[in-house]
Coordinates of C-alpha atoms in Angstrom, one line a residue:
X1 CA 3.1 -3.0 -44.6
X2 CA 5.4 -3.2 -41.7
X3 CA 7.0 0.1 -42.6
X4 CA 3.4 1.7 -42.4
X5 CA 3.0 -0.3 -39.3
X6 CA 6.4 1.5 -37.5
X7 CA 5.8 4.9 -38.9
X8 CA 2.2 4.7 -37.4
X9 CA 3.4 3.4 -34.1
X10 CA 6.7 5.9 -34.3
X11 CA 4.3 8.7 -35.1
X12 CA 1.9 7.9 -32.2
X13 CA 4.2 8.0 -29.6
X14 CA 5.8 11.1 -30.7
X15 CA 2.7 13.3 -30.4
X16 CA 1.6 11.4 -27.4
X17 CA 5.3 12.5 -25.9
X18 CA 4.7 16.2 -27.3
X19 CA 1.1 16.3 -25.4
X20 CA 3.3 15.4 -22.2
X21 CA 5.8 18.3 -22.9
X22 CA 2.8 20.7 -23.5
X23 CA 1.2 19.8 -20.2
X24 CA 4.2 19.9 -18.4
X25 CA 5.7 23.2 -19.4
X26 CA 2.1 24.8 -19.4
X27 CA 1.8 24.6 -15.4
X28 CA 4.4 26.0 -12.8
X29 CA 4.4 26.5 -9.3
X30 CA 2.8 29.5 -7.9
X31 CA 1.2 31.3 -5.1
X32 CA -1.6 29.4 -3.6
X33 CA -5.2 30.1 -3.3
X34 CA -6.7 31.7 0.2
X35 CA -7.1 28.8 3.1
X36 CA -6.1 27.9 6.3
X37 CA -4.5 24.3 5.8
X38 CA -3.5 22.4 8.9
X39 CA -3.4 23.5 12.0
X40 CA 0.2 22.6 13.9
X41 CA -0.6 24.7 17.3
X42 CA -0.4 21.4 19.3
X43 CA 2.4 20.0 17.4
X44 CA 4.9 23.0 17.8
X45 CA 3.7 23.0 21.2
X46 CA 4.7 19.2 21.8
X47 CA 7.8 20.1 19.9
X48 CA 9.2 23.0 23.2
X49 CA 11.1 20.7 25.0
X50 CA 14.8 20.2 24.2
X51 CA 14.6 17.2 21.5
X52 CA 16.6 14.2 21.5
X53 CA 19.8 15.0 19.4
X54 CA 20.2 14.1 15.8
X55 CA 22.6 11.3 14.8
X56 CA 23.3 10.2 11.6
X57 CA 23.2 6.5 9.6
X58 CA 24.9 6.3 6.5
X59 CA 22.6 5.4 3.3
X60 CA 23.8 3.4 -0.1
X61 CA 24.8 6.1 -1.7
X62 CA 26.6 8.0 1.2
X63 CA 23.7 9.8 2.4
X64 CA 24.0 11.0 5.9
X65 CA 20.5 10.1 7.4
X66 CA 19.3 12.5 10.0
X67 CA 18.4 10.3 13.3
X68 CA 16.8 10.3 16.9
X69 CA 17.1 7.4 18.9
X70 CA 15.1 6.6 21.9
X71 CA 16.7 3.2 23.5
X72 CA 14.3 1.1 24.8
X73 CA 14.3 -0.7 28.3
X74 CA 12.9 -4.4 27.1
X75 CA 16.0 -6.8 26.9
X76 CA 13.7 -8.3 23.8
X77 CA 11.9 -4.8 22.5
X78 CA 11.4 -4.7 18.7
X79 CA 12.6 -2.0 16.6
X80 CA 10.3 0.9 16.1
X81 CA 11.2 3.1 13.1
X82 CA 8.7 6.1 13.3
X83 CA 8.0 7.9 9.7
X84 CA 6.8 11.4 9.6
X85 CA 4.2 12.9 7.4
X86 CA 4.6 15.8 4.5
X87 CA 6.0 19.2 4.9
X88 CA 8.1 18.4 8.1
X89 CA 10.8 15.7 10.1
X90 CA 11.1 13.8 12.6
X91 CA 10.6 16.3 15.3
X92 CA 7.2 15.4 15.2
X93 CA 7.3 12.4 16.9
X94 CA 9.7 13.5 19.7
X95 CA 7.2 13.3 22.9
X96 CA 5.5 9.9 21.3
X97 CA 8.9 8.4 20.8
X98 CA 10.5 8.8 24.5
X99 CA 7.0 8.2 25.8
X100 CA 7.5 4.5 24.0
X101 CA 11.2 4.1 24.9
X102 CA 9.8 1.8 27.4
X103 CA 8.3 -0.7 25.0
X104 CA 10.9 -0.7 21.7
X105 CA 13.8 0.5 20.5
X106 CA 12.7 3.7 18.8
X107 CA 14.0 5.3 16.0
X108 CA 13.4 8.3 14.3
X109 CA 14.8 9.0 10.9
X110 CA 14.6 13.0 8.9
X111 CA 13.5 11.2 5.2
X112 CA 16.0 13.0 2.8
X113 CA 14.5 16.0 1.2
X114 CA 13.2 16.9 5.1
X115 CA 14.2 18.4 8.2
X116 CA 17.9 20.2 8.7
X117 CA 20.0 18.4 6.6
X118 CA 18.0 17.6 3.0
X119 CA 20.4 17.5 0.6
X120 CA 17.8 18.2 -1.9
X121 CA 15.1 19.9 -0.2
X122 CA 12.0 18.3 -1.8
X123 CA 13.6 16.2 -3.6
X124 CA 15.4 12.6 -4.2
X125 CA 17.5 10.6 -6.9
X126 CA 15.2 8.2 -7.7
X127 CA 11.0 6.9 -7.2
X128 CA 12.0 3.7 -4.7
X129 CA 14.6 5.6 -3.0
X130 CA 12.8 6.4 0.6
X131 CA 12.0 2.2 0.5
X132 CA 16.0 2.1 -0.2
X133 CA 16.4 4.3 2.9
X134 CA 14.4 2.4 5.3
X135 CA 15.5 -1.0 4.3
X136 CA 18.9 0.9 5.1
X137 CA 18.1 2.2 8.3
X138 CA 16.7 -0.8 9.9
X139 CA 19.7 -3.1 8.2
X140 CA 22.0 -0.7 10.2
X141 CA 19.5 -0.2 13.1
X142 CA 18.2 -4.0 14.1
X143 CA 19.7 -6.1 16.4
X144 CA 20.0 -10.2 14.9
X145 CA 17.1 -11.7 15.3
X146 CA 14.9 -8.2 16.1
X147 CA 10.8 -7.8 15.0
X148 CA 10.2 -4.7 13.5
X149 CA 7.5 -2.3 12.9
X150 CA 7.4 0.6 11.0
X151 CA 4.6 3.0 12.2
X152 CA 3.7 6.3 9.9
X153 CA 1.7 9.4 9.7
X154 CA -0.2 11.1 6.9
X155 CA 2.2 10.7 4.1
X156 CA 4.4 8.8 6.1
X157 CA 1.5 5.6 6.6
X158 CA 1.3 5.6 2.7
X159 CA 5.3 5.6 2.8
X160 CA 4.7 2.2 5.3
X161 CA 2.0 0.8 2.9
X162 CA 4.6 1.0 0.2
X163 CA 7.4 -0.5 2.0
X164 CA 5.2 -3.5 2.7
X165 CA 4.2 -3.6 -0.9
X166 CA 8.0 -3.4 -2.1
X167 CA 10.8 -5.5 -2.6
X168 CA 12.0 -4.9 1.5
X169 CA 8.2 -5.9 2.9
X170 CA 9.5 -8.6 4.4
X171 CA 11.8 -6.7 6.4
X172 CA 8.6 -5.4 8.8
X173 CA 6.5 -7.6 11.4
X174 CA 4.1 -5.4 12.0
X175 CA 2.9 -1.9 10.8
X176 CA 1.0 1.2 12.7
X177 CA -0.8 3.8 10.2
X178 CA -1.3 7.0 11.8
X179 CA -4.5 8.6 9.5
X180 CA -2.3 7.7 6.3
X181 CA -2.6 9.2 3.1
X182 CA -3.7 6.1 0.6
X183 CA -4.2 7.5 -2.8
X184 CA -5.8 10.8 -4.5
X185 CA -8.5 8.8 -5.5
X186 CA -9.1 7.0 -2.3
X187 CA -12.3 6.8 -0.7
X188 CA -10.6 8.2 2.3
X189 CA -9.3 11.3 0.6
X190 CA -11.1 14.8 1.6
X191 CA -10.2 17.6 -1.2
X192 CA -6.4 18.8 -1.6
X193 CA -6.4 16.7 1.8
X194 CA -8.0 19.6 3.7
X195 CA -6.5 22.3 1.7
X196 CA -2.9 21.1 2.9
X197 CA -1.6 20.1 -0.5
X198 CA -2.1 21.4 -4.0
X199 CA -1.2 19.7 -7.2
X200 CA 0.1 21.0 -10.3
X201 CA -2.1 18.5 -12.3
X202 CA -1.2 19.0 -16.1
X203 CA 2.4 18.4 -14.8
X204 CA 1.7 15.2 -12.7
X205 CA -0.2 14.0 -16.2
X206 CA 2.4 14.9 -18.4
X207 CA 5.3 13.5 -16.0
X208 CA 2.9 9.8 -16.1
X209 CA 3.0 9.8 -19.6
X210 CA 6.9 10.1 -20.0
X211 CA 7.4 7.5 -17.4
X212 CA 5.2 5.3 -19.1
X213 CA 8.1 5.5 -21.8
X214 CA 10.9 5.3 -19.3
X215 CA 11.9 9.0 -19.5
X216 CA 12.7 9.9 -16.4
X217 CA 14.9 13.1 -17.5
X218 CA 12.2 15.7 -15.6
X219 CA 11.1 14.0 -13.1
X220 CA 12.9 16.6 -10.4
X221 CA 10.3 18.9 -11.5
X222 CA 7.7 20.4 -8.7
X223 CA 4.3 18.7 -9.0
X224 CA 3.3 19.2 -5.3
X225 CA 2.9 22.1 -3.0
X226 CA 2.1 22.2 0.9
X227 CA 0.2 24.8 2.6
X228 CA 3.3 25.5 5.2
X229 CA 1.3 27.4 8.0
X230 CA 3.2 30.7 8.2
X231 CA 3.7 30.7 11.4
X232 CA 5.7 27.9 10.9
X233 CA 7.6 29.5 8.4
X234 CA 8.1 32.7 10.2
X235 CA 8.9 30.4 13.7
X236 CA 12.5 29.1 14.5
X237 CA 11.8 25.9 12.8
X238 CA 10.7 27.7 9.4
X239 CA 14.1 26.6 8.0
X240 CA 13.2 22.8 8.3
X241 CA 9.8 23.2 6.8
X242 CA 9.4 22.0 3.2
X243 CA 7.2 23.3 1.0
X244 CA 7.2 21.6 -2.4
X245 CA 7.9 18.1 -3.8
X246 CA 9.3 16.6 -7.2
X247 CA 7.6 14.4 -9.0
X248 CA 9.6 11.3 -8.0
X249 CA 9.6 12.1 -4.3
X250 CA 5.8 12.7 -4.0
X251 CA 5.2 9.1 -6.5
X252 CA 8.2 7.6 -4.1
X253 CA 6.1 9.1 -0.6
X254 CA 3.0 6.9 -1.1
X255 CA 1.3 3.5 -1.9
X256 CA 1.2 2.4 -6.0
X257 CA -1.2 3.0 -8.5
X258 CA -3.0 0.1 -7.5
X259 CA -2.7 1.3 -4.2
X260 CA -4.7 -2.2 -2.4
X261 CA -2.1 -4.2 -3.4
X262 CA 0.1 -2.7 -1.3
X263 CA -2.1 -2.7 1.5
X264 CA -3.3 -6.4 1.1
X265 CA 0.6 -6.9 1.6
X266 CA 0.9 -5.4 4.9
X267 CA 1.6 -7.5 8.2
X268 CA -0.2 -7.4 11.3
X269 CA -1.3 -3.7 11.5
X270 CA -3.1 -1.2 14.0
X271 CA -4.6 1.8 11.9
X272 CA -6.0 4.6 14.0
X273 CA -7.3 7.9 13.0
X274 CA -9.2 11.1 14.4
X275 CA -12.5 11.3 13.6
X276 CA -12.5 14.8 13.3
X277 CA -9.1 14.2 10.7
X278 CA -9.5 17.4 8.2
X279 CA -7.4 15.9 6.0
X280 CA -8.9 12.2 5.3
X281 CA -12.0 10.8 6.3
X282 CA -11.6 8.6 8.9
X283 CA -15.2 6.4 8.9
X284 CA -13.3 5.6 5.0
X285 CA -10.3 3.3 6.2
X286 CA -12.0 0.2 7.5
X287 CA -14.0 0.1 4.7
X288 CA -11.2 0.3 2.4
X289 CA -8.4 -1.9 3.8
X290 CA -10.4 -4.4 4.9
X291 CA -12.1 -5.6 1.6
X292 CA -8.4 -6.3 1.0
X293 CA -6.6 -7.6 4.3
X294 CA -8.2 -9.0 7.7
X295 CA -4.3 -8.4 9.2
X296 CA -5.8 -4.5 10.5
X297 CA -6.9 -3.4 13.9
X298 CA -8.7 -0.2 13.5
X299 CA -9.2 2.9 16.3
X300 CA -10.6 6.0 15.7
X301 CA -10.6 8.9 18.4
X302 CA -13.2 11.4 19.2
X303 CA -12.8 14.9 18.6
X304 CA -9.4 14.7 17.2
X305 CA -8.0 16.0 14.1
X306 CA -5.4 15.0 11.7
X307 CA -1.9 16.5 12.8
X308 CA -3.0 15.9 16.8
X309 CA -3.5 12.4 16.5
X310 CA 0.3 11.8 17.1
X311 CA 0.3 12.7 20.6
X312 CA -3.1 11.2 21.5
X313 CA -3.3 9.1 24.3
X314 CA -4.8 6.5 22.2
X315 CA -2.0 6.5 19.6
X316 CA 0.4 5.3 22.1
X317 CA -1.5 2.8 24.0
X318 CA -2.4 1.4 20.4
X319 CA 1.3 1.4 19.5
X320 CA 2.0 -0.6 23.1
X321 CA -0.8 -2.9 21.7
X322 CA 0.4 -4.1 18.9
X323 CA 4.0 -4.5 20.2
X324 CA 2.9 -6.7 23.1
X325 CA 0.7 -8.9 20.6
X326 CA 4.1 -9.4 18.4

């Protein structure tokens, strides 16, 4: 009986593992379907100045983390670490960053897998490893005795969520989520978020079931792909641009499964949004979050859009908000 038992059990999990193989090596990346994606004419535009230069903090594993630092001018400012979205760096944040110089210690960090110096462009070692990072960054960063908050955008408010829902959440005093991406299934989630990202489904299935056994072997493999505008690409940024994820950094880049949890463990926040966001719908997030967490302050902005709400006049004063209420 309990030989019948194992065989059963031994057989069932070696055709479940052969469906995953099937769906994995049935889908690759390819060339993507007509659309216009994001629009990044105001953020390339708020990007012409001379940026503040990159440093570097060392990670774990050796890592050189690519850094911009904006010192702020408070003898008692918190630290702000500023996380960018998908596709692109830290750049993004480079006019919002010295504009809040006067209110915290800003930092600015280039997520491995980003920006000018990757390592692994679209990729990392492991699922946890951009929580890793930050816990890194503010451990080298943050004066004794320093609040922080770790503000994010798009991709980079899920990456925040996650944090708070990780092992280092209680290394944050306060959070700001710039229209973040929540989940796929999320109420707030438009489709392919705005016809920014595209993902290889059968591969992201098959990849869940081997993880669900601990086989971990593939998951380097592409399962995500980014509309890059091409006059990005063809621009002299192109070369920082990234186009495709792995399976572990896209699972790594956002909230859990159970995505709520995370958010129920965030501190204090402020989330604001555009209303006109083409990537997420914004009426969505105060719904959401706040059958989980009354910790949220929530602002959304007339007539602007998901990649311009960075530089909004209301994203700042918002910031400045929550850091005097600390």
């Amino acid at each position: 009986m309990i030989r019948k038992v194992l065989t059963f059990l031994i057989s069932s999990i070696l055709i479940t593992l052969g469906i995953a193989a099937v769906l994995i090596l049935s889908q690759r990346p390819g060339d993507l379907p007509p659309g216009d994606g994001l629009d990044f004419t105001n953020t390339l535009a708020a990007e012409g100045q001379e940026p503040q230069p990159l440093t570097q903090v060392v990670m774990r594993d050796g890592y050189p983390l690519q850094v911009r630092r904006y010192e702020g001018q408070a003898p008692d400012a918190p630290l702000l670490v500023l996380v960018h979205g998908s596709g692109w760096h830290g750049l993004q944040f480079d006019a919002l960053a010295r504009g809040l110089a006067a209110s915290a210690d800003v930092v600015v960090p280039g997520l491995r897998g980003h920006g000018t110096a990757p390592g692994r462009r679209g990729d990392i070692d492991y699922i946890n490893q951009f929580e890793d990072d930050l816990a890194d960054l503010i451990t080298a960063t943050a004066k004794q005795g320093q609040q922080v908050v770790l503000a994010g955008h798009s991709s980079g408010g899920g990456l925040v969520v996650r944090f708070a829902g990780g092992k280092h959440g209680d290394m944050m005093d306060g959070a700001v989520l710039m229209a973040p991406f929540l989940k796929h299934d999320a109420p707030t989630m438009r489709p392919n978020a705005g016809g920014w990202s595209y993902p290889l489904l059968r591969r992201i299935i098959g990849l869940s079931i081997l993880n669900t056994f601990r086989v971990t072997a593939l998951n380097h493999l592409t399962i995500m792909q980014l509309r890059m505008p091409q006059v990005v690409l063809d621009g002299p940024l192109g070369d920082t641009a990234t186009t495709a994820y792995s399976y572990r950094l896209n699972t790594g880049f956002a909230p859990r499964g159970k995505y709520l949890k995370d958010v129920a463990a965030l501190p204090r926040f402020t989330l604001i949004a555009g209303a006109v966001d083409e990537a997420f719908d914004a009426a969505q997030y105060e719904p959401t979050l706040s059958a989980v967490t009354d910790k949220g302050r929530y602002v959304i902005v007339d007539g602007i859009g998901h990649l311009d709400i960075v530089n909004a006049p209301e994203t700042r004063e918002a910031i400045e908000s929550l850091i005097n209420d600390l």
